[in-house]
PDB file of C-alpha atoms in Angstrom:
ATOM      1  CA  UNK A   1       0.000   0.000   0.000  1.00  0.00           C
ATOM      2  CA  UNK A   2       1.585   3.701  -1.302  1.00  0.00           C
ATOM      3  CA  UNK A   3       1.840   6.221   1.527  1.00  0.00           C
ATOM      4  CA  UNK A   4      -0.207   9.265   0.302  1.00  0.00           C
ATOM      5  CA  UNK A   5      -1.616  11.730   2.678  1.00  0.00           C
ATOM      6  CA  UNK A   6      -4.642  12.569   0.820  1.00  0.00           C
ATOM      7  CA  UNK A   7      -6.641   9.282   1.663  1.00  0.00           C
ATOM      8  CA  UNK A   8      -6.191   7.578   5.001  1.00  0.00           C
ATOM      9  CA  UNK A   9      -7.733   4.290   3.483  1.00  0.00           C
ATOM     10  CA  UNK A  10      -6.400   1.991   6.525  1.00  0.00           C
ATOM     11  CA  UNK A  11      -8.556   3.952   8.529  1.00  0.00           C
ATOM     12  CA  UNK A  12     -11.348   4.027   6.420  1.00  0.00           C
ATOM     13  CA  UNK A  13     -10.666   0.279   6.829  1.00  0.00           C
ATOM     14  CA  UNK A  14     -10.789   0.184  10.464  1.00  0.00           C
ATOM     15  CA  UNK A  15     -13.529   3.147  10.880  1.00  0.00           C
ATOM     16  CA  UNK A  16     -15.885   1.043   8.500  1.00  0.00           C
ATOM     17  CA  UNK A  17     -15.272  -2.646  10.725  1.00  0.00           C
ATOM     18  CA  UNK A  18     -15.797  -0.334  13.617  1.00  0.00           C
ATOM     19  CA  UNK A  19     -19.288   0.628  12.314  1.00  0.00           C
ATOM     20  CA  UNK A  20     -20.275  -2.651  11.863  1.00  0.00           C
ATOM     21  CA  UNK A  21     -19.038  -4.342  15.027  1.00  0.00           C
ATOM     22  CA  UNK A  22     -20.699  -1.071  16.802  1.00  0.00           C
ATOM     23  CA  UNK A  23     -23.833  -1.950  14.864  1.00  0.00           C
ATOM     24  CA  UNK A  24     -23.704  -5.792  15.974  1.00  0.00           C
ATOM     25  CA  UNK A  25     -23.686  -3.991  19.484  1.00  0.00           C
ATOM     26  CA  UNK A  26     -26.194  -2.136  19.652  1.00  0.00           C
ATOM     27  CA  UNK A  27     -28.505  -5.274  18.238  1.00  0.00           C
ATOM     28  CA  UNK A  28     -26.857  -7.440  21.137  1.00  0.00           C
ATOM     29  CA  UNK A  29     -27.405  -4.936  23.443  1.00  0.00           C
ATOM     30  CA  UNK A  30     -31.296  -3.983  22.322  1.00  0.00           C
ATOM     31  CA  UNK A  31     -32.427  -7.971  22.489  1.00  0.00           C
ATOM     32  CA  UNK A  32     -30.415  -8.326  26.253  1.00  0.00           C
ATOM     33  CA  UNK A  33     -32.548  -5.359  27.240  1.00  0.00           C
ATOM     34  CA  UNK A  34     -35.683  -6.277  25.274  1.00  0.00           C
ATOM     35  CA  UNK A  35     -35.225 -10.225  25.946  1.00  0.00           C
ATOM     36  CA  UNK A  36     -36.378 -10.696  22.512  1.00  0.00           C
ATOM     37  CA  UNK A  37     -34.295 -12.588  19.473  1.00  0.00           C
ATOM     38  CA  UNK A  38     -36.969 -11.133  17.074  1.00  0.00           C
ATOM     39  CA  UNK A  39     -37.646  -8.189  18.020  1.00  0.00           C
ATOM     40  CA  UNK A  40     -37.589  -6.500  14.355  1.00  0.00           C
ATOM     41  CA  UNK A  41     -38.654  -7.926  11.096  1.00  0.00           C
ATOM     42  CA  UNK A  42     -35.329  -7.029  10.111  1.00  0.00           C
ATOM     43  CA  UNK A  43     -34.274  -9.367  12.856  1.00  0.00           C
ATOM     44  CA  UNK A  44     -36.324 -12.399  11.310  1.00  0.00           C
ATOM     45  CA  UNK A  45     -38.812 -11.762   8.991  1.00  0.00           C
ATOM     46  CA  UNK A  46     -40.535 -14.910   8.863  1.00  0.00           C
ATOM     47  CA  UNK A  47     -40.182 -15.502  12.472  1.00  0.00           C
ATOM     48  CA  UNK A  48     -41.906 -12.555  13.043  1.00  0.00           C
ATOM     49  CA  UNK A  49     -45.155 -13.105  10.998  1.00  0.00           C
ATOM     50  CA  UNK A  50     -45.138 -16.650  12.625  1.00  0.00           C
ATOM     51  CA  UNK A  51     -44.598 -15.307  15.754  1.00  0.00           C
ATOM     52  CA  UNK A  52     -47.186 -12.707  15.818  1.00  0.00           C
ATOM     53  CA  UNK A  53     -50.089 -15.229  14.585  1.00  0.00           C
ATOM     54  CA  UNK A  54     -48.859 -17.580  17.653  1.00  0.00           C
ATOM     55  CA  UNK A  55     -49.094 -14.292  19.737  1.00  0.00           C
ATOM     56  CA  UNK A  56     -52.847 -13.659  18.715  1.00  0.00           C
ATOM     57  CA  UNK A  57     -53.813 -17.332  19.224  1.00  0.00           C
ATOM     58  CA  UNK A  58     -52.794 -17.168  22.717  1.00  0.00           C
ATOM     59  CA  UNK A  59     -54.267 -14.515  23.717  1.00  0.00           C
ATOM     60  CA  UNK A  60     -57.448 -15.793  21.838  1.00  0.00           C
ATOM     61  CA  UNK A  61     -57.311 -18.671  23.831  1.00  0.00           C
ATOM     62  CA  UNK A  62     -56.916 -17.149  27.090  1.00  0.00           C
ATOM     63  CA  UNK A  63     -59.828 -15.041  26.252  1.00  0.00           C
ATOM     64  CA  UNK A  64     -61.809 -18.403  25.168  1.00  0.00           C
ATOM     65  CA  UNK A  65     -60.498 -19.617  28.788  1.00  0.00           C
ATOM     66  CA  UNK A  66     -62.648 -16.468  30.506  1.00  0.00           C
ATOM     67  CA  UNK A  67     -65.696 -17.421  27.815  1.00  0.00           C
ATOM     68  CA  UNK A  68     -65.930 -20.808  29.093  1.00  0.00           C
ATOM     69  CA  UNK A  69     -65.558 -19.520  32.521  1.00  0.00           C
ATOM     70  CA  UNK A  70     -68.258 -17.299  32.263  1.00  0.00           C
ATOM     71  CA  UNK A  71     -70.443 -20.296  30.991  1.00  0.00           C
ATOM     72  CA  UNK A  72     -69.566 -21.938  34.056  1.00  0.00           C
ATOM     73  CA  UNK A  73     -70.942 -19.239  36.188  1.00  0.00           C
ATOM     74  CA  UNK A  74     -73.819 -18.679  33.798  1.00  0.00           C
ATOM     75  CA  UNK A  75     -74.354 -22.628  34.415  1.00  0.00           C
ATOM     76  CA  UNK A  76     -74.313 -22.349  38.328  1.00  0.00           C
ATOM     77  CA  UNK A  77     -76.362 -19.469  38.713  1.00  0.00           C
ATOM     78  CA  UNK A  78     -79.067 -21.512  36.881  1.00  0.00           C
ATOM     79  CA  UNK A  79     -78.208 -24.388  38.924  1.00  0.00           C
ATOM     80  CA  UNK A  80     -78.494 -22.502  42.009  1.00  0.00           C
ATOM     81  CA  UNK A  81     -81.946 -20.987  41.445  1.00  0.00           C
ATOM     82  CA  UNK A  82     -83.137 -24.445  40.230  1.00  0.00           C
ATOM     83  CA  UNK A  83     -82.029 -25.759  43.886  1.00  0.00           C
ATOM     84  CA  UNK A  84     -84.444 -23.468  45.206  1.00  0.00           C
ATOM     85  CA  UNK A  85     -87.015 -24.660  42.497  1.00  0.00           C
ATOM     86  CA  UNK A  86     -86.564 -28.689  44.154  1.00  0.00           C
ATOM     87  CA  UNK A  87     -87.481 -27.352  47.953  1.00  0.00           C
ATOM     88  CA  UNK A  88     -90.552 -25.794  46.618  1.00  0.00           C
ATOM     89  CA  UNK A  89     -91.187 -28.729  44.480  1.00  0.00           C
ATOM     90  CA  UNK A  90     -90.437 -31.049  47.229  1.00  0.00           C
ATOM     91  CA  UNK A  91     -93.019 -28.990  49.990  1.00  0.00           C
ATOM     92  CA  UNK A  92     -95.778 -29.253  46.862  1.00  0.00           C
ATOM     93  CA  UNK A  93     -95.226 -33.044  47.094  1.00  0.00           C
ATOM     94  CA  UNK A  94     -95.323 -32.890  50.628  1.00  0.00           C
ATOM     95  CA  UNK A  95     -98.894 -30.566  50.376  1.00  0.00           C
ATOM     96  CA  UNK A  96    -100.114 -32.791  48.171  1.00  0.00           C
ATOM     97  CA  UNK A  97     -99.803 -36.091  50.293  1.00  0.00           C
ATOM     98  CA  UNK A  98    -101.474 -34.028  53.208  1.00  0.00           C
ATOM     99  CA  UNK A  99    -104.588 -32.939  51.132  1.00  0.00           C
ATOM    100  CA  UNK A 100    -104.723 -36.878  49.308  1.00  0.00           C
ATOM    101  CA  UNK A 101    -105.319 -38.055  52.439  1.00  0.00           C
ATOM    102  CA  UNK A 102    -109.290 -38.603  53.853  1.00  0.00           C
ATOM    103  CA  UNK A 103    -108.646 -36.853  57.257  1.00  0.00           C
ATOM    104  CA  UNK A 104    -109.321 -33.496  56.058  1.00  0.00           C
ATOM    105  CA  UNK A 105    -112.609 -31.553  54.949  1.00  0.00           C
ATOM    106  CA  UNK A 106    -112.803 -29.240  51.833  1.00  0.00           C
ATOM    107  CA  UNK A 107    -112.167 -26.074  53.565  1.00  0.00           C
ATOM    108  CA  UNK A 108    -108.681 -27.801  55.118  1.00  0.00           C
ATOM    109  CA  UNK A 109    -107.820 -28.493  51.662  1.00  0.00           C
ATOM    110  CA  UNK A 110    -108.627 -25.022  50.137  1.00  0.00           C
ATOM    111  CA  UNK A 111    -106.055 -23.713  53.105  1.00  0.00           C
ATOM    112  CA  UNK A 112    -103.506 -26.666  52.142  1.00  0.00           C
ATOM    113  CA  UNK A 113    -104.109 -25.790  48.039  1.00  0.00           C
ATOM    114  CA  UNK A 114    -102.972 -22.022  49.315  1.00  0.00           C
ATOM    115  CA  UNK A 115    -100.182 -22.855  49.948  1.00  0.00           C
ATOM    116  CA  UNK A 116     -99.819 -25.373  47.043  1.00  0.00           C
ATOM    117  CA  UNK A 117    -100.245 -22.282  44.763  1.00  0.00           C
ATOM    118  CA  UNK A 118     -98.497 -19.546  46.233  1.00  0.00           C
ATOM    119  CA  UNK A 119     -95.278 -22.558  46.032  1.00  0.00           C
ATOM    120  CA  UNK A 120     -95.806 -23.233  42.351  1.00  0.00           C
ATOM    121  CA  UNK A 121     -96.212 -19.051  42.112  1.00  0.00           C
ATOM    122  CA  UNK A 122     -92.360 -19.128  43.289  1.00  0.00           C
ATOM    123  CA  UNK A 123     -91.435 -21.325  40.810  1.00  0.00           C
ATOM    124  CA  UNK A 124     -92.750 -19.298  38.179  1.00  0.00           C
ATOM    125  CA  UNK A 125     -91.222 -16.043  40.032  1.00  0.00           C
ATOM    126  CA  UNK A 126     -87.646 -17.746  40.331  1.00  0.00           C
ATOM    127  CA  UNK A 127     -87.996 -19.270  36.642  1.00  0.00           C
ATOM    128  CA  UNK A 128     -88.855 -15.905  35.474  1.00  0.00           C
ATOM    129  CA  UNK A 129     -86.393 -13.717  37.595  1.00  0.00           C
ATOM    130  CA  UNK A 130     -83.370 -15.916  37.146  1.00  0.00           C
ATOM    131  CA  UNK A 131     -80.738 -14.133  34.675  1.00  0.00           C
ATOM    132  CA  UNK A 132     -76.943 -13.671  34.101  1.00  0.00           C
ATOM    133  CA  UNK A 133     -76.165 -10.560  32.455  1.00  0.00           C
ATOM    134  CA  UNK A 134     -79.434  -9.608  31.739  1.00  0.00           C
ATOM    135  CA  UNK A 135     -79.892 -12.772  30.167  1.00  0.00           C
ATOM    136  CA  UNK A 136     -82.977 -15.259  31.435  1.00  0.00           C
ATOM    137  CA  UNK A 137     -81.594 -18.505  31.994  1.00  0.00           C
ATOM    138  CA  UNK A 138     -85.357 -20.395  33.616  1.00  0.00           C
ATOM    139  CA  UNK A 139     -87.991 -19.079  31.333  1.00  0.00           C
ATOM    140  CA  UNK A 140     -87.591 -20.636  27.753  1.00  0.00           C
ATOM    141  CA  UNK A 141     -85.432 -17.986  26.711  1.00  0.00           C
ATOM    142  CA  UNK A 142     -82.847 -20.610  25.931  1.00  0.00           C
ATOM    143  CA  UNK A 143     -84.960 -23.306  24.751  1.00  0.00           C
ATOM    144  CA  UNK A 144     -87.772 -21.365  22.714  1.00  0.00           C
ATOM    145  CA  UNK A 145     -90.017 -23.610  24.857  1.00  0.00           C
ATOM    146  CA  UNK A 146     -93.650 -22.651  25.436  1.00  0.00           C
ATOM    147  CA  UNK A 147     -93.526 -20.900  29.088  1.00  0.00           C
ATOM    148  CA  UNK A 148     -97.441 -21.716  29.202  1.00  0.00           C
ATOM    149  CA  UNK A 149     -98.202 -17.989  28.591  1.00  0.00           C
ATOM    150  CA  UNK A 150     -96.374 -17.097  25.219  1.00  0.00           C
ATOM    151  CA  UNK A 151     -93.601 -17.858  23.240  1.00  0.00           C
ATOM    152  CA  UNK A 152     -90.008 -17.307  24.555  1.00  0.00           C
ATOM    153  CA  UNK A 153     -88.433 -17.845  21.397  1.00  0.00           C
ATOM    154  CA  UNK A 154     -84.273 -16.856  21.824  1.00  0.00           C
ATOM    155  CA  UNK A 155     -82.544 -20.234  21.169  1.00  0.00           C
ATOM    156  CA  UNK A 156     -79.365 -22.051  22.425  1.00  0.00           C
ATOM    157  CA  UNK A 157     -76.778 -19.694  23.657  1.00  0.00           C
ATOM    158  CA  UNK A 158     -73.553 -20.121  21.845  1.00  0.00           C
ATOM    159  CA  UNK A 159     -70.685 -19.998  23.823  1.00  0.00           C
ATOM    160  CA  UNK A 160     -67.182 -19.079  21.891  1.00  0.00           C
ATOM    161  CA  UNK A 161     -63.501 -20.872  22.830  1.00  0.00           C
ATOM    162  CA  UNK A 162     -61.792 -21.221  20.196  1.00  0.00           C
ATOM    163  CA  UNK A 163     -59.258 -19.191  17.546  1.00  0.00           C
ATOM    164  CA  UNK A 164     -61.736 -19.918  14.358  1.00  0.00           C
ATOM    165  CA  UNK A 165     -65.549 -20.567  13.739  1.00  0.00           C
ATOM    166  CA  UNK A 166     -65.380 -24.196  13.363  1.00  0.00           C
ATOM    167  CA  UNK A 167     -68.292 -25.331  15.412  1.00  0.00           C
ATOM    168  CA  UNK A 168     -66.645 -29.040  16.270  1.00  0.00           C
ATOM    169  CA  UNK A 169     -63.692 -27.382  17.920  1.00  0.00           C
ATOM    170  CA  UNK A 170     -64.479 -23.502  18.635  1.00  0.00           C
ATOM    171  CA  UNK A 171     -67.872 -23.242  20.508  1.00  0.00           C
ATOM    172  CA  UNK A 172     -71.006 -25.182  21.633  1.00  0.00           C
ATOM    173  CA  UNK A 173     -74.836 -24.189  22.804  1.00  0.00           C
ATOM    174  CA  UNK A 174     -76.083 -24.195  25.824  1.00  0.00           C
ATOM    175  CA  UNK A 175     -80.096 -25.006  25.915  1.00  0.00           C
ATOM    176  CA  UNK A 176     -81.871 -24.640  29.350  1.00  0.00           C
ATOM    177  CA  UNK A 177     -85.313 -26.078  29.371  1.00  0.00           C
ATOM    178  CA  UNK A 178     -88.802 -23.291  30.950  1.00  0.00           C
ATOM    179  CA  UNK A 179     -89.327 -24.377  34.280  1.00  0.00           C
ATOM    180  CA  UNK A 180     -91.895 -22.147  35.323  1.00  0.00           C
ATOM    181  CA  UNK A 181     -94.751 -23.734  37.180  1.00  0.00           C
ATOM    182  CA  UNK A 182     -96.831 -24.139  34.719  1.00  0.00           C
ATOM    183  CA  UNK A 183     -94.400 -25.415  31.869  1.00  0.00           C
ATOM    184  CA  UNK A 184     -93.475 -28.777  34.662  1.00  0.00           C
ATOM    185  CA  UNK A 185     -97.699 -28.876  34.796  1.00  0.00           C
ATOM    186  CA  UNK A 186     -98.253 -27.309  38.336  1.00  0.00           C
ATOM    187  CA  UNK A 187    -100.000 -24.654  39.373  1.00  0.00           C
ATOM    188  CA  UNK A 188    -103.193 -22.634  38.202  1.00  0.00           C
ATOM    189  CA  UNK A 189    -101.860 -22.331  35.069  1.00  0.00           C
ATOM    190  CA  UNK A 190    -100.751 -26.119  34.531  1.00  0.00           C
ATOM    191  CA  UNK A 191    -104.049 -26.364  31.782  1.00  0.00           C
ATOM    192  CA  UNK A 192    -103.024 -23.940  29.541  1.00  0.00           C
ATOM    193  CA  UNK A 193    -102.040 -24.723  25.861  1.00  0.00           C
ATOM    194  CA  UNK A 194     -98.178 -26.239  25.668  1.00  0.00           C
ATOM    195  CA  UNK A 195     -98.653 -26.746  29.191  1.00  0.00           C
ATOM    196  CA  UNK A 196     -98.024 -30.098  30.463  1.00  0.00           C
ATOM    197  CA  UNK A 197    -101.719 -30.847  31.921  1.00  0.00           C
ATOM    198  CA  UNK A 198    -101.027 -33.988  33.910  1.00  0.00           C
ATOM    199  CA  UNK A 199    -103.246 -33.433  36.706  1.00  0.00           C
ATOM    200  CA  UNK A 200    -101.101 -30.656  38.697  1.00  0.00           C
ATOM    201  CA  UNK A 201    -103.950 -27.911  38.410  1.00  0.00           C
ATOM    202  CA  UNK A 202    -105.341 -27.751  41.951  1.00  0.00           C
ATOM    203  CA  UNK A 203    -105.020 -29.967  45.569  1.00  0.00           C
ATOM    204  CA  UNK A 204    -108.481 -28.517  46.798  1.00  0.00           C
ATOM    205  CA  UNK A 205    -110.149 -32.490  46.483  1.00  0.00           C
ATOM    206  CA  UNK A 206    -108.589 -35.689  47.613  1.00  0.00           C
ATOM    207  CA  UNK A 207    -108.969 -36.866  44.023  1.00  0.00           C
ATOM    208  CA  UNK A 208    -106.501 -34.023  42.324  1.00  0.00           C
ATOM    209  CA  UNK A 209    -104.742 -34.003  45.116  1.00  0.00           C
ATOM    210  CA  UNK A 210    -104.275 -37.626  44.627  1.00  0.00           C
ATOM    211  CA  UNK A 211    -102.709 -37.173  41.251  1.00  0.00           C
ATOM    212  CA  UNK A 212    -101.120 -33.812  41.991  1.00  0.00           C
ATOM    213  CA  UNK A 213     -98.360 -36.213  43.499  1.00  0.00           C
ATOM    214  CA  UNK A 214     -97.721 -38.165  40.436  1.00  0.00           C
ATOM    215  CA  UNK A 215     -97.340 -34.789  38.841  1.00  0.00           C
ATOM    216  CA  UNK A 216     -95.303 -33.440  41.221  1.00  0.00           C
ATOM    217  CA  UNK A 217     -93.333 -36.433  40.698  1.00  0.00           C
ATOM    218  CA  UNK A 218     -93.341 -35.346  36.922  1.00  0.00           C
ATOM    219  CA  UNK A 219     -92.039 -31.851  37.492  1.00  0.00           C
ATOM    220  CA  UNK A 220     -89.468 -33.315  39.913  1.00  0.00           C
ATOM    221  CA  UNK A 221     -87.840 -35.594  37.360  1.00  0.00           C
ATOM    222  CA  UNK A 222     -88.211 -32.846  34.659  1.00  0.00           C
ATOM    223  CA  UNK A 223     -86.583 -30.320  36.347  1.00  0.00           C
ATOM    224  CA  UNK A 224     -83.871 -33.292  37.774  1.00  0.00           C
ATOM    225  CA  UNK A 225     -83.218 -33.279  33.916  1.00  0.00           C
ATOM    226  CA  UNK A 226     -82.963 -29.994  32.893  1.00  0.00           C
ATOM    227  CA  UNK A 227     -79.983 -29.888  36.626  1.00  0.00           C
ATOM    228  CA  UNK A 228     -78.405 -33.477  34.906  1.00  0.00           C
ATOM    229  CA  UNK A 229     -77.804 -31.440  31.513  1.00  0.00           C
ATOM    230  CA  UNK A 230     -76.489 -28.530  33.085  1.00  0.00           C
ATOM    231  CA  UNK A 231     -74.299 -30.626  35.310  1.00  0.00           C
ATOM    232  CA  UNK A 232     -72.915 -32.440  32.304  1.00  0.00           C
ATOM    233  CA  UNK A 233     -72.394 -28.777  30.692  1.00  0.00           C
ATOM    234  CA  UNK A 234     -70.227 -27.618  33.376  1.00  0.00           C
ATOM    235  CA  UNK A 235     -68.111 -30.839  33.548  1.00  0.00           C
ATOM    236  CA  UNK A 236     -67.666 -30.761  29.515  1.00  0.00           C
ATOM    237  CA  UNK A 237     -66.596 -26.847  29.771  1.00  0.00           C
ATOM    238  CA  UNK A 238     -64.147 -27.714  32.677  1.00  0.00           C
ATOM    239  CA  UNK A 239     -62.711 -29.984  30.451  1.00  0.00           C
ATOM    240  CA  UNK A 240     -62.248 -28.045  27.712  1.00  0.00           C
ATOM    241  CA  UNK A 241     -61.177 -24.806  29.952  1.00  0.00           C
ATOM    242  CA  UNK A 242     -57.838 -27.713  30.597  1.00  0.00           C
ATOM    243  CA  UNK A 243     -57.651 -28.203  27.378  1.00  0.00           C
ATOM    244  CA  UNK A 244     -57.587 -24.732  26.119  1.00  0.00           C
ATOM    245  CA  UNK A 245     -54.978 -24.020  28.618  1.00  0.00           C
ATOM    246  CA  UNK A 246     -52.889 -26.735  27.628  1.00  0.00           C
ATOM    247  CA  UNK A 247     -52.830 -25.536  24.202  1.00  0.00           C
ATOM    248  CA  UNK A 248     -52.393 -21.928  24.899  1.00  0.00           C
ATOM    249  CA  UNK A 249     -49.251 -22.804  27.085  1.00  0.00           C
ATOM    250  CA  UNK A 250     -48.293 -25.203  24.498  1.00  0.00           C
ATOM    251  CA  UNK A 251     -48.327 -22.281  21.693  1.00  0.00           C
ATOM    252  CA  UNK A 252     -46.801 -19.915  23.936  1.00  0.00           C
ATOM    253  CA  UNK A 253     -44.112 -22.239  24.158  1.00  0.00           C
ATOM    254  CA  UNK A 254     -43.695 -22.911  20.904  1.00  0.00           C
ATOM    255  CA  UNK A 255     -43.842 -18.596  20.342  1.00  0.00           C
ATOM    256  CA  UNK A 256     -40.970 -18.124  22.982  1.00  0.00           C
ATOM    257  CA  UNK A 257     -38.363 -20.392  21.022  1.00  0.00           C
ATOM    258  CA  UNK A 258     -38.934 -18.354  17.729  1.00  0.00           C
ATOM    259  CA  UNK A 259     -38.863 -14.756  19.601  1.00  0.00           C
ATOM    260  CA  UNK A 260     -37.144 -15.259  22.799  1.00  0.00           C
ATOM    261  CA  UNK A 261     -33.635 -14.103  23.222  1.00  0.00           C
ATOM    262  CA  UNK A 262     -31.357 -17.126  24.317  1.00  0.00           C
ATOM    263  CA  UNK A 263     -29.436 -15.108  26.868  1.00  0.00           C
ATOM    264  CA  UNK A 264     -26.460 -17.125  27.379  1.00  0.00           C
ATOM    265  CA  UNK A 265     -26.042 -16.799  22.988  1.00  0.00           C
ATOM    266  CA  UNK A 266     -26.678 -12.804  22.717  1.00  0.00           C
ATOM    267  CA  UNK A 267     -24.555 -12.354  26.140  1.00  0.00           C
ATOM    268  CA  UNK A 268     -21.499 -14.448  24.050  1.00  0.00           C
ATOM    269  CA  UNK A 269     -22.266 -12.335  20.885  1.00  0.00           C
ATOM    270  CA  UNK A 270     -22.357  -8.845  22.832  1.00  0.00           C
ATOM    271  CA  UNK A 271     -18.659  -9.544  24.500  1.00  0.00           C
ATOM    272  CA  UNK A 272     -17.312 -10.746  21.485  1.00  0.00           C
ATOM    273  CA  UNK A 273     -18.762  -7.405  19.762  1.00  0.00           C
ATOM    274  CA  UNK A 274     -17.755  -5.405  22.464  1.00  0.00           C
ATOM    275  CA  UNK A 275     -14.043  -6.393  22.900  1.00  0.00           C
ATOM    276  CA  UNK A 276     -14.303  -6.043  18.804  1.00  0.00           C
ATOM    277  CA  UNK A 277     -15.464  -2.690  18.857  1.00  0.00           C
ATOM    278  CA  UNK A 278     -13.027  -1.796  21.628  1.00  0.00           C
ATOM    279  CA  UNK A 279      -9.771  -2.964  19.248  1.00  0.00           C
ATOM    280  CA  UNK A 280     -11.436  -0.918  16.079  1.00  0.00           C
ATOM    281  CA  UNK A 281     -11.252   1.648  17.973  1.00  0.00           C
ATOM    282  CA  UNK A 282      -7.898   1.367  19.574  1.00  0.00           C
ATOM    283  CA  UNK A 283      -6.625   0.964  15.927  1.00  0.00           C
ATOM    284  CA  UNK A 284      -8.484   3.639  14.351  1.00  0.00           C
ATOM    285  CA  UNK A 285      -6.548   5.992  16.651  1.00  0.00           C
ATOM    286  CA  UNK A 286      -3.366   4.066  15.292  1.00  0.00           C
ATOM    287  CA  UNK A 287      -4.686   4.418  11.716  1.00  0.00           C
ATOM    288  CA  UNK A 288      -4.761   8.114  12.009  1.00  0.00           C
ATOM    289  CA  UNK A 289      -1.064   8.581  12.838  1.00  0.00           C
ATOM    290  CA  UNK A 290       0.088   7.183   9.975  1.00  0.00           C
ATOM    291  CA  UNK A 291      -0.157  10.051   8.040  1.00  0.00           C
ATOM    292  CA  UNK A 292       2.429  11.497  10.320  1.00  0.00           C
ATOM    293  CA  UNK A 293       4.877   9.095   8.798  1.00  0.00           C
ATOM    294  CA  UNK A 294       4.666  10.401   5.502  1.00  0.00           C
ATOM    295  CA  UNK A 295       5.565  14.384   7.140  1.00  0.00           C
ATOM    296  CA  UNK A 296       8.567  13.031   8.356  1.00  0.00           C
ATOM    297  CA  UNK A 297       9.709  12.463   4.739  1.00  0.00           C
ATOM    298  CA  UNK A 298       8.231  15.896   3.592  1.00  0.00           C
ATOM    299  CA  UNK A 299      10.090  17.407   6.470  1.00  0.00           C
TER     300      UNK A 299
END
């Protein structure tokens, strides 16, 4: 190489490594900081579009977790209020064998068919009040069953888990049967059309009070039917709230190999960069003495 003093071109040399080992620096030092390999698409293009659709599906999931969660509680407050429905239904069937019974005149069975009434009246009050987030869970609203008044035509309600629409693996409906008074055939209104009209109407004679208990009986295993269904709800959702989690820790694992920083690698990478830059720019000062040489010869 000539000596000239118009063009230093060792240190252009070593000023242009320095930029790039000064460059590979500041990358090693911004994923130690960020904890990210990936943390530009310049870093890994490809890794970051997978990594990105990984990061929405697990926070889809988790979000699908809280759905099916909600379910659950949806699930137990109807559960809950039907509990209340079986004592009532249990004190009809006990009002019922008193009034059956020969012992008593028609005026003691008018009293006892009082209180027959104003406990299939709850039924329909509890059926009707019953909601989760403004939504009626007793009343037909979720079965388009006839409530024995009108038409509570909603449907199932669909509850959402998954990361796409595909019915067999993203959601499932929930269907709650009416269980007002009427619609398990008890009470004054157990004659009405859609009604079930199995001999529930009244306990004022021995006769209908006789078959009042079978259709207490009736109501009992109905509404026993509609709590077995919801029961096997709950257990099916807790079993998929495992396996959603499962799956969203499994993707998030997968997500952390493609974008996580492997420490121990970038901390290896920033000391070799570092003691790099630290020589460029040792010999850069060198580099810019040589000119020096070629002044002695001038001089």
């Amino acid at each position: 190489m000539t000596l000239v003093v118009n063009h230093n071109l060792m240190a252009m040399n070593v000023a242009r490594n320095l930029n790039t080992h000064y460059g590979r620096l500041a990358n090693s030092t911004r994923k130690l900081s960020s904890g990210l390999r990936v943390g530009t698409a310049a870093d890994d293009a490809a890794g970051l579009a997978i990594r990105e659709l990984m990061r929405s599906d697990v926070s889809t999931l988790h979000q699908g977790v809280r759905n099916a969660n909600d379910a659950i509680s949806m699930i137990q407050t109807a559960d809950g209020a039907l509990q209340t429905v079986d004592e009532k239904l249990i004190r009809m069937k006990e009002l019922a064998e008193q009034a059956a019974t020969g012992t008593y005149d028609s005026v003691q069975r008018m009293i006892i068919d009082s209180e027959y009434q104003q406990m299939a009246s709850e039924i329909t009050r509890i059926a009707n009040a019953t909601d989760f987030n403004n939504i009626k869970l007793l009343d037909g609203t979720l079965s388009g069953t006839h409530d024995g008044t009108k038409m509570k035509s909603v449907g199932a309600l669909k509850v959402h888990f998954g990361t796409g629409n595909d019915s067999a693996e993203d959601y499932y409906y929930i269907t709650i049967g009416c269980t007002t008074a009427s619609a398990l055939g008890l009470g004054n209104n157990a004659g009405l059309p859609g009604a079930k009209n199995n001999g529930g109407f009244t306990i004022s004679t021995q006769a209908m009070a006789q078959n009042s208990i079978e259709a207490v009986n009736s109501a009992i295993v109905s509404k026993d039917n509609i709590r077995a269904h919801l029961g096997a709800l709950q257990n099916r959702l807790e079993a998929t709230i495992s396996n959603i989690s499962i799956q969203a820790e499994n993707v998030q694992a997968a997500e952390s190999r493609i974008s996580d920083a492997n420490v121990a690698t970038e901390m290896t990478e920033f000391v070799r960069n570092q003691v790099l830059s630290n020589s460029a720019v040792s010999m850069l000062g060198q580099a810019n003495q040589l000119p020096q040489m070629a002044m002695q010869l001038i001089g």
